[in-house]
Short mmCIF file of C-alpha atoms in Angstrom, two decimals:
data_model
loop_
_atom_site.label_atom_id
_atom_site.label_comp_id
_atom_site.label_asym_id
_atom_site.label_seq_id
_atom_site.Cartn_x
_atom_site.Cartn_y
_atom_site.Cartn_z
CA UNK A 1 -131.91 24.59 -51.72
CA UNK A 2 -130.59 27.42 -53.32
CA UNK A 3 -128.06 27.30 -56.33
CA UNK A 4 -125.29 29.14 -54.11
CA UNK A 5 -125.86 26.58 -51.25
CA UNK A 6 -125.73 23.79 -53.43
CA UNK A 7 -122.44 24.79 -55.17
CA UNK A 8 -121.04 25.46 -51.49
CA UNK A 9 -121.97 21.88 -50.35
CA UNK A 10 -120.29 20.39 -53.34
CA UNK A 11 -116.86 21.74 -52.23
CA UNK A 12 -114.59 19.02 -50.73
CA UNK A 13 -114.98 19.21 -46.90
CA UNK A 14 -111.61 19.99 -44.95
CA UNK A 15 -110.67 18.78 -41.52
CA UNK A 16 -107.98 20.97 -40.27
CA UNK A 17 -105.74 19.81 -37.31
CA UNK A 18 -103.00 21.92 -35.70
CA UNK A 19 -104.36 24.73 -37.80
CA UNK A 20 -102.30 27.71 -36.46
CA UNK A 21 -103.49 31.11 -37.51
CA UNK A 22 -104.63 29.54 -40.73
CA UNK A 23 -102.13 29.87 -43.47
CA UNK A 24 -102.75 26.44 -44.80
CA UNK A 25 -106.42 26.54 -44.42
CA UNK A 26 -106.64 29.74 -46.14
CA UNK A 27 -104.62 28.28 -49.16
CA UNK A 28 -107.01 25.26 -49.28
CA UNK A 29 -109.90 27.70 -49.20
CA UNK A 30 -108.61 29.63 -52.05
CA UNK A 31 -108.23 26.23 -53.96
CA UNK A 32 -111.98 25.43 -53.63
CA UNK A 33 -111.97 23.35 -50.37
CA UNK A 34 -114.48 24.01 -47.65
CA UNK A 35 -113.42 23.90 -43.84
CA UNK A 36 -115.80 22.00 -41.79
CA UNK A 37 -113.74 21.84 -38.52
CA UNK A 38 -110.38 23.10 -37.42
CA UNK A 39 -108.36 22.82 -34.16
CA UNK A 40 -105.63 24.55 -32.34
CA UNK A 41 -104.50 24.85 -28.73
CA UNK A 42 -102.70 28.10 -28.97
CA UNK A 43 -104.88 30.96 -27.94
CA UNK A 44 -103.01 33.47 -30.13
CA UNK A 45 -103.45 31.45 -33.25
CA UNK A 46 -107.16 30.82 -32.37
CA UNK A 47 -107.71 34.61 -31.99
CA UNK A 48 -106.33 35.33 -35.56
CA UNK A 49 -107.96 32.30 -37.04
CA UNK A 50 -111.51 33.11 -35.90
CA UNK A 51 -111.08 36.89 -36.93
CA UNK A 52 -110.46 35.56 -40.56
CA UNK A 53 -111.64 32.17 -41.24
CA UNK A 54 -114.39 31.50 -38.62
CA UNK A 55 -114.83 28.78 -35.89
CA UNK A 56 -111.95 26.97 -34.26
CA UNK A 57 -111.89 24.38 -31.65
CA UNK A 58 -109.53 25.37 -29.09
CA UNK A 59 -109.18 22.30 -27.02
CA UNK A 60 -106.26 20.23 -26.71
CA UNK A 61 -106.61 17.57 -29.40
CA UNK A 62 -105.86 14.89 -27.07
CA UNK A 63 -109.15 15.51 -25.19
CA UNK A 64 -111.23 15.60 -28.30
CA UNK A 65 -113.20 12.45 -29.05
CA UNK A 66 -112.78 11.65 -32.88
CA UNK A 67 -116.51 11.09 -33.01
CA UNK A 68 -117.11 14.74 -32.34
CA UNK A 69 -115.35 15.66 -35.40
CA UNK A 70 -117.63 15.88 -38.57
CA UNK A 71 -116.67 13.76 -41.67
CA UNK A 72 -114.46 15.26 -44.28
CA UNK A 73 -112.86 14.41 -47.65
CA UNK A 74 -109.42 15.91 -46.76
CA UNK A 75 -107.51 16.03 -43.50
CA UNK A 76 -104.51 18.42 -43.09
CA UNK A 77 -102.34 18.67 -40.10
CA UNK A 78 -99.38 20.85 -39.26
CA UNK A 79 -98.53 18.92 -36.25
CA UNK A 80 -95.93 20.72 -33.90
CA UNK A 81 -92.69 21.16 -35.64
CA UNK A 82 -90.41 22.39 -32.71
CA UNK A 83 -89.57 18.95 -31.81
CA UNK A 84 -88.02 18.25 -35.27
CA UNK A 85 -86.66 21.99 -35.95
CA UNK A 86 -82.96 22.98 -36.29
CA UNK A 87 -84.10 26.14 -34.27
CA UNK A 88 -85.26 24.04 -31.41
CA UNK A 89 -83.75 21.19 -29.25
CA UNK A 90 -84.37 18.40 -31.95
CA UNK A 91 -85.72 16.05 -29.37
CA UNK A 92 -88.09 14.69 -31.93
CA UNK A 93 -90.41 11.91 -30.94
CA UNK A 94 -88.93 12.13 -27.28
CA UNK A 95 -90.59 15.59 -27.06
CA UNK A 96 -94.21 14.95 -25.92
CA UNK A 97 -95.23 17.34 -28.86
CA UNK A 98 -93.50 15.08 -31.39
CA UNK A 99 -95.90 12.08 -30.47
CA UNK A 100 -98.85 14.51 -31.14
CA UNK A 101 -98.51 12.85 -34.60
CA UNK A 102 -100.22 9.88 -33.01
CA UNK A 103 -103.43 12.01 -32.47
CA UNK A 104 -103.61 12.38 -36.10
CA UNK A 105 -103.66 8.85 -36.79
CA UNK A 106 -106.39 8.29 -34.37
CA UNK A 107 -108.57 10.70 -36.14
CA UNK A 108 -107.48 9.36 -39.54
CA UNK A 109 -108.51 5.85 -38.59
CA UNK A 110 -111.98 7.07 -37.58
CA UNK A 111 -112.56 9.43 -40.51
CA UNK A 112 -110.75 7.70 -43.41
CA UNK A 113 -110.71 10.82 -45.58
CA UNK A 114 -109.96 10.57 -49.46
CA UNK A 115 -106.75 12.58 -48.68
CA UNK A 116 -104.25 13.51 -46.04
CA UNK A 117 -101.80 16.18 -46.01
CA UNK A 118 -99.02 16.63 -43.32
CA UNK A 119 -96.64 19.57 -43.22
CA UNK A 120 -93.52 20.04 -41.14
CA UNK A 121 -90.05 21.45 -41.12
CA UNK A 122 -87.14 19.57 -43.01
CA UNK A 123 -85.67 18.47 -39.75
CA UNK A 124 -88.31 15.71 -39.68
CA UNK A 125 -86.61 13.94 -42.59
CA UNK A 126 -83.47 13.28 -40.25
CA UNK A 127 -85.45 12.53 -37.23
CA UNK A 128 -85.46 8.91 -35.66
CA UNK A 129 -88.59 7.38 -34.28
CA UNK A 130 -88.27 5.56 -31.00
CA UNK A 131 -87.31 2.23 -32.38
CA UNK A 132 -84.73 3.70 -34.71
CA UNK A 133 -86.44 3.97 -37.85
CA UNK A 134 -86.58 7.24 -39.95
CA UNK A 135 -89.66 9.00 -38.74
CA UNK A 136 -90.61 9.73 -42.32
CA UNK A 137 -90.59 5.99 -43.07
CA UNK A 138 -92.80 5.40 -39.99
CA UNK A 139 -95.31 8.00 -41.49
CA UNK A 140 -95.45 6.33 -44.84
CA UNK A 141 -95.82 2.79 -43.31
CA UNK A 142 -98.58 3.96 -40.95
CA UNK A 143 -100.74 5.69 -43.45
CA UNK A 144 -100.01 2.86 -45.93
CA UNK A 145 -101.44 0.28 -43.90
CA UNK A 146 -104.31 2.17 -42.12
CA UNK A 147 -107.42 0.18 -41.83
CA UNK A 148 -106.35 -2.31 -44.30
CA UNK A 149 -107.40 0.17 -47.02
CA UNK A 150 -104.41 2.61 -46.67
CA UNK A 151 -103.06 5.42 -48.63
CA UNK A 152 -100.51 5.94 -51.35
CA UNK A 153 -98.06 8.25 -49.81
CA UNK A 154 -95.46 10.71 -51.16
CA UNK A 155 -93.49 13.27 -49.58
CA UNK A 156 -91.14 15.90 -50.84
CA UNK A 157 -89.18 18.88 -49.47
CA UNK A 158 -90.49 22.01 -50.84
CA UNK A 159 -89.10 25.41 -51.10
CA UNK A 160 -91.81 28.13 -50.59
CA UNK A 161 -90.11 30.37 -53.09
CA UNK A 162 -90.79 27.82 -55.88
CA UNK A 163 -94.51 28.28 -55.35
CA UNK A 164 -95.08 32.05 -55.30
CA UNK A 165 -93.92 32.86 -51.71
CA UNK A 166 -91.35 35.73 -51.16
CA UNK A 167 -89.31 33.66 -48.84
CA UNK A 168 -86.76 30.69 -49.04
CA UNK A 169 -88.47 28.45 -46.74
CA UNK A 170 -88.00 24.66 -46.90
CA UNK A 171 -90.85 22.52 -45.60
CA UNK A 172 -91.60 18.79 -46.16
CA UNK A 173 -95.17 17.74 -47.26
CA UNK A 174 -96.72 14.37 -47.12
CA UNK A 175 -99.68 13.76 -49.22
CA UNK A 176 -101.50 10.56 -49.02
CA UNK A 177 -104.60 9.46 -51.34
CA UNK A 178 -106.53 6.47 -50.14
CA UNK A 179 -105.72 3.44 -52.14
CA UNK A 180 -109.19 2.61 -53.49
CA UNK A 181 -109.15 5.91 -55.33
CA UNK A 182 -106.43 4.71 -57.76
CA UNK A 183 -104.52 8.10 -57.68
CA UNK A 184 -100.67 8.62 -57.17
CA UNK A 185 -100.19 12.14 -56.24
CA UNK A 186 -97.66 14.14 -58.10
CA UNK A 187 -96.48 17.50 -56.65
CA UNK A 188 -96.92 20.61 -58.53
CA UNK A 189 -94.28 21.87 -60.71
CA UNK A 190 -91.98 24.70 -59.69
CA UNK A 191 -93.18 28.23 -60.82
CA UNK A 192 -90.92 31.17 -61.89
CA UNK A 193 -89.57 33.26 -59.09
CA UNK A 194 -90.81 36.49 -60.62
CA UNK A 195 -91.43 39.46 -58.41
CA UNK A 196 -90.39 37.59 -55.30
CA UNK A 197 -87.68 39.89 -54.16
CA UNK A 198 -88.21 42.40 -51.21
CA UNK A 199 -88.28 45.17 -53.45
CA UNK A 200 -91.67 44.09 -54.77
CA UNK A 201 -93.43 43.20 -51.47
CA UNK A 202 -92.24 46.00 -49.04
CA UNK A 203 -94.23 48.82 -50.83
CA UNK A 204 -97.23 48.59 -48.67
CA UNK A 205 -100.05 51.33 -48.78
CA UNK A 206 -100.67 53.24 -45.66
CA UNK A 207 -104.35 52.10 -45.46
CA UNK A 208 -103.20 48.59 -44.86
CA UNK A 209 -103.58 47.52 -41.16
CA UNK A 210 -100.94 45.87 -38.73
CA UNK A 211 -98.10 48.02 -39.90
CA UNK A 212 -96.41 48.05 -36.47
CA UNK A 213 -93.13 46.58 -35.30
CA UNK A 214 -91.49 45.18 -32.18
CA UNK A 215 -88.67 47.35 -31.03
CA UNK A 216 -85.17 46.00 -31.07
CA UNK A 217 -83.11 45.77 -27.91
CA UNK A 218 -80.40 48.61 -27.45
CA UNK A 219 -77.77 46.02 -28.18
CA UNK A 220 -79.49 45.10 -31.35
CA UNK A 221 -79.93 48.57 -32.45
CA UNK A 222 -76.28 49.32 -31.75
CA UNK A 223 -75.13 46.23 -33.99
CA UNK A 224 -77.60 46.74 -37.08
CA UNK A 225 -76.47 50.37 -37.62
CA UNK A 226 -73.13 48.93 -38.89
CA UNK A 227 -74.92 46.24 -41.12
CA UNK A 228 -75.27 47.37 -44.73
CA UNK A 229 -77.98 46.14 -46.97
CA UNK A 230 -77.36 42.58 -47.82
CA UNK A 231 -74.96 42.07 -44.94
CA UNK A 232 -74.98 40.43 -41.53
CA UNK A 233 -73.14 40.60 -38.20
CA UNK A 234 -69.91 39.79 -39.94
CA UNK A 235 -69.86 43.32 -41.13
CA UNK A 236 -70.03 44.82 -37.56
CA UNK A 237 -66.53 46.01 -36.31
CA UNK A 238 -65.28 43.61 -33.87
CA UNK A 239 -64.93 46.20 -30.93
CA UNK A 240 -68.69 47.21 -31.56
CA UNK A 241 -69.73 43.50 -30.76
CA UNK A 242 -71.08 42.39 -27.50
CA UNK A 243 -68.53 40.06 -25.69
CA UNK A 244 -70.70 36.96 -26.52
CA UNK A 245 -70.52 37.80 -30.20
CA UNK A 246 -66.85 38.42 -29.99
CA UNK A 247 -66.33 34.87 -28.53
CA UNK A 248 -68.27 33.54 -31.57
CA UNK A 249 -66.25 35.64 -33.94
CA UNK A 250 -62.95 34.42 -32.35
CA UNK A 251 -63.84 30.72 -33.09
CA UNK A 252 -66.14 30.75 -36.05
CA UNK A 253 -65.30 27.11 -36.90
CA UNK A 254 -66.55 25.84 -33.53
CA UNK A 255 -69.82 27.74 -33.86
CA UNK A 256 -70.25 26.80 -37.63
CA UNK A 257 -70.05 30.22 -38.99
CA UNK A 258 -73.35 31.40 -37.93
CA UNK A 259 -74.89 34.21 -39.94
CA UNK A 260 -76.78 36.13 -37.32
CA UNK A 261 -78.30 39.38 -37.79
CA UNK A 262 -78.91 38.94 -41.44
CA UNK A 263 -80.09 41.98 -43.40
CA UNK A 264 -81.46 40.95 -46.76
CA UNK A 265 -81.02 43.22 -49.93
CA UNK A 266 -84.18 44.45 -51.66
CA UNK A 267 -82.97 42.54 -54.46
CA UNK A 268 -82.92 39.19 -52.64
CA UNK A 269 -85.91 36.80 -51.55
CA UNK A 270 -86.00 36.83 -47.97
CA UNK A 271 -84.74 33.78 -45.66
CA UNK A 272 -87.11 31.78 -43.34
CA UNK A 273 -89.07 33.83 -41.00
CA UNK A 274 -89.05 32.09 -37.53
CA UNK A 275 -91.69 32.27 -34.68
CA UNK A 276 -89.09 33.90 -32.49
CA UNK A 277 -88.56 36.96 -34.76
CA UNK A 278 -85.06 37.35 -33.46
CA UNK A 279 -82.32 38.73 -35.52
CA UNK A 280 -80.11 35.84 -34.46
CA UNK A 281 -82.57 33.27 -35.85
CA UNK A 282 -83.86 34.79 -39.16
CA UNK A 283 -83.74 37.69 -41.47
CA UNK A 284 -86.03 40.06 -39.60
CA UNK A 285 -84.15 43.23 -40.12
CA UNK A 286 -85.62 45.76 -42.81
CA UNK A 287 -83.14 46.33 -45.79
CA UNK A 288 -82.69 50.09 -45.23
CA UNK A 289 -84.29 50.79 -42.01
CA UNK A 290 -82.89 49.95 -38.58
CA UNK A 291 -85.72 48.15 -37.31
CA UNK A 292 -87.41 44.72 -37.39
CA UNK A 293 -90.07 44.01 -40.19
CA UNK A 294 -93.50 45.12 -39.21
CA UNK A 295 -96.21 42.57 -38.62
CA UNK A 296 -97.65 43.29 -42.10
CA UNK A 297 -94.25 43.04 -43.75
CA UNK A 298 -93.88 39.59 -42.15
CA UNK A 299 -97.19 38.60 -43.16
CA UNK A 300 -96.49 39.63 -46.78
CA UNK A 301 -93.30 37.65 -46.53
CA UNK A 302 -95.30 34.53 -45.66
CA UNK A 303 -97.73 35.47 -48.55
CA UNK A 304 -100.73 36.26 -46.31
CA UNK A 305 -103.01 38.89 -48.39
CA UNK A 306 -103.52 42.31 -47.03
CA UNK A 307 -106.90 41.84 -45.83
CA UNK A 308 -106.07 39.03 -43.55
CA UNK A 309 -106.00 40.85 -40.39
CA UNK A 310 -104.07 40.29 -36.98
CA UNK A 311 -105.37 41.12 -33.55
CA UNK A 312 -104.92 44.73 -32.27
CA UNK A 313 -101.58 46.33 -32.24
CA UNK A 314 -101.18 46.67 -28.59
CA UNK A 315 -97.83 46.06 -27.26
CA UNK A 316 -98.97 42.58 -25.55
CA UNK A 317 -100.06 41.22 -28.77
CA UNK A 318 -97.12 42.26 -31.27
CA UNK A 319 -94.62 39.66 -29.97
CA UNK A 320 -97.59 36.92 -30.31
CA UNK A 321 -98.44 38.08 -33.96
CA UNK A 322 -94.77 37.49 -34.85
CA UNK A 323 -95.02 33.99 -33.41
CA UNK A 324 -98.16 32.95 -35.14
CA UNK A 325 -97.09 34.28 -38.51
CA UNK A 326 -93.76 32.71 -38.28
CA UNK A 327 -95.36 29.34 -37.38
CA UNK A 328 -97.64 29.61 -40.28
CA UNK A 329 -97.77 27.62 -43.63
CA UNK A 330 -97.17 30.12 -46.45
CA UNK A 331 -100.54 30.76 -48.08
CA UNK A 332 -99.21 30.53 -51.64
CA UNK A 333 -97.56 27.40 -51.07
CA UNK A 334 -100.63 25.72 -49.34
CA UNK A 335 -102.63 27.01 -52.23
CA UNK A 336 -100.27 25.39 -54.78
CA UNK A 337 -100.46 22.07 -53.13
CA UNK A 338 -104.19 22.43 -52.71
CA UNK A 339 -104.86 23.13 -56.31
CA UNK A 340 -102.64 20.17 -57.31
CA UNK A 341 -104.85 17.92 -54.95
CA UNK A 342 -108.04 19.37 -56.29
CA UNK A 343 -107.06 18.72 -59.83
CA UNK A 344 -105.72 15.16 -59.53
CA UNK A 345 -108.10 13.71 -56.88
CA UNK A 346 -111.36 15.74 -56.62
CA UNK A 347 -111.91 17.07 -60.30
CA UNK A 348 -110.79 13.93 -62.27
CA UNK A 349 -112.73 11.81 -59.84
CA UNK A 350 -116.36 13.16 -59.28
CA UNK A 351 -116.99 11.79 -55.92
#
């Protein structure tokens, strides 16, 4: 065996469930982990993942026999967040996707990796399980008692901008370390928020690929020309609003003062980028130009490196690319968590 191969084989092995387009996996790869198996059912996410990170199993996880999955040292899972998201219906575990969490448990029970990482939206923390318990408590209890060995589990709501991501995006992470390893995981400390404003990330060389945007509707274009840098739909003259927006403006209290069409300033950190990429749902409008952010600009806001490629820029693929980027775990956030796990579990304990 060559020295290179030996070093390669020494890396902790990663099993990745609900991998998406690879934001979480890329962060873990940068931290020194080696992916041995990844899975995602979404064809668009698969296309991007395979283009950048290699093989990915595209089957519905419910049809995959756990014995087919190789052994691993760490298992990560960003199981579908829509059931728990404030942008969705919030059906939680009553949504069939919400119970895909059980598929994670099935595989964990067979593999018993040293470490488990779950990532999800903050809405999970306020979601009730079908028996009335908090879902977060159920996850901790399930993992704590797994196979009579169990895991020491901690969870924390993290803001991506505290970990080098130019985006205020809150996500909850669960990290479980197998109890026999004697490690109580501590989340990494917050980092200084340097160079995270839009001014520092929108200066993209012309040679970088995927600098295309999804055109806005005529109604949206008419509205955003009245929105100044750092403003929102509240800056649009009443008479220029569509009837639907006028009704909301007439009764802001009823509609909880929504902040549609947010155009972040170049001196602000951007808000959460969503999979829908709609101006009503996230700050997707360029600070000074009357358009959506390009695919590459959104990727930078999610901390994907410029050499991470998205599938061709044909119109049929552009909307899909906004979706997979918006659903991704920011790379720098994933890397920060991964480095903490590497240091606390795998470097201090030479397994």
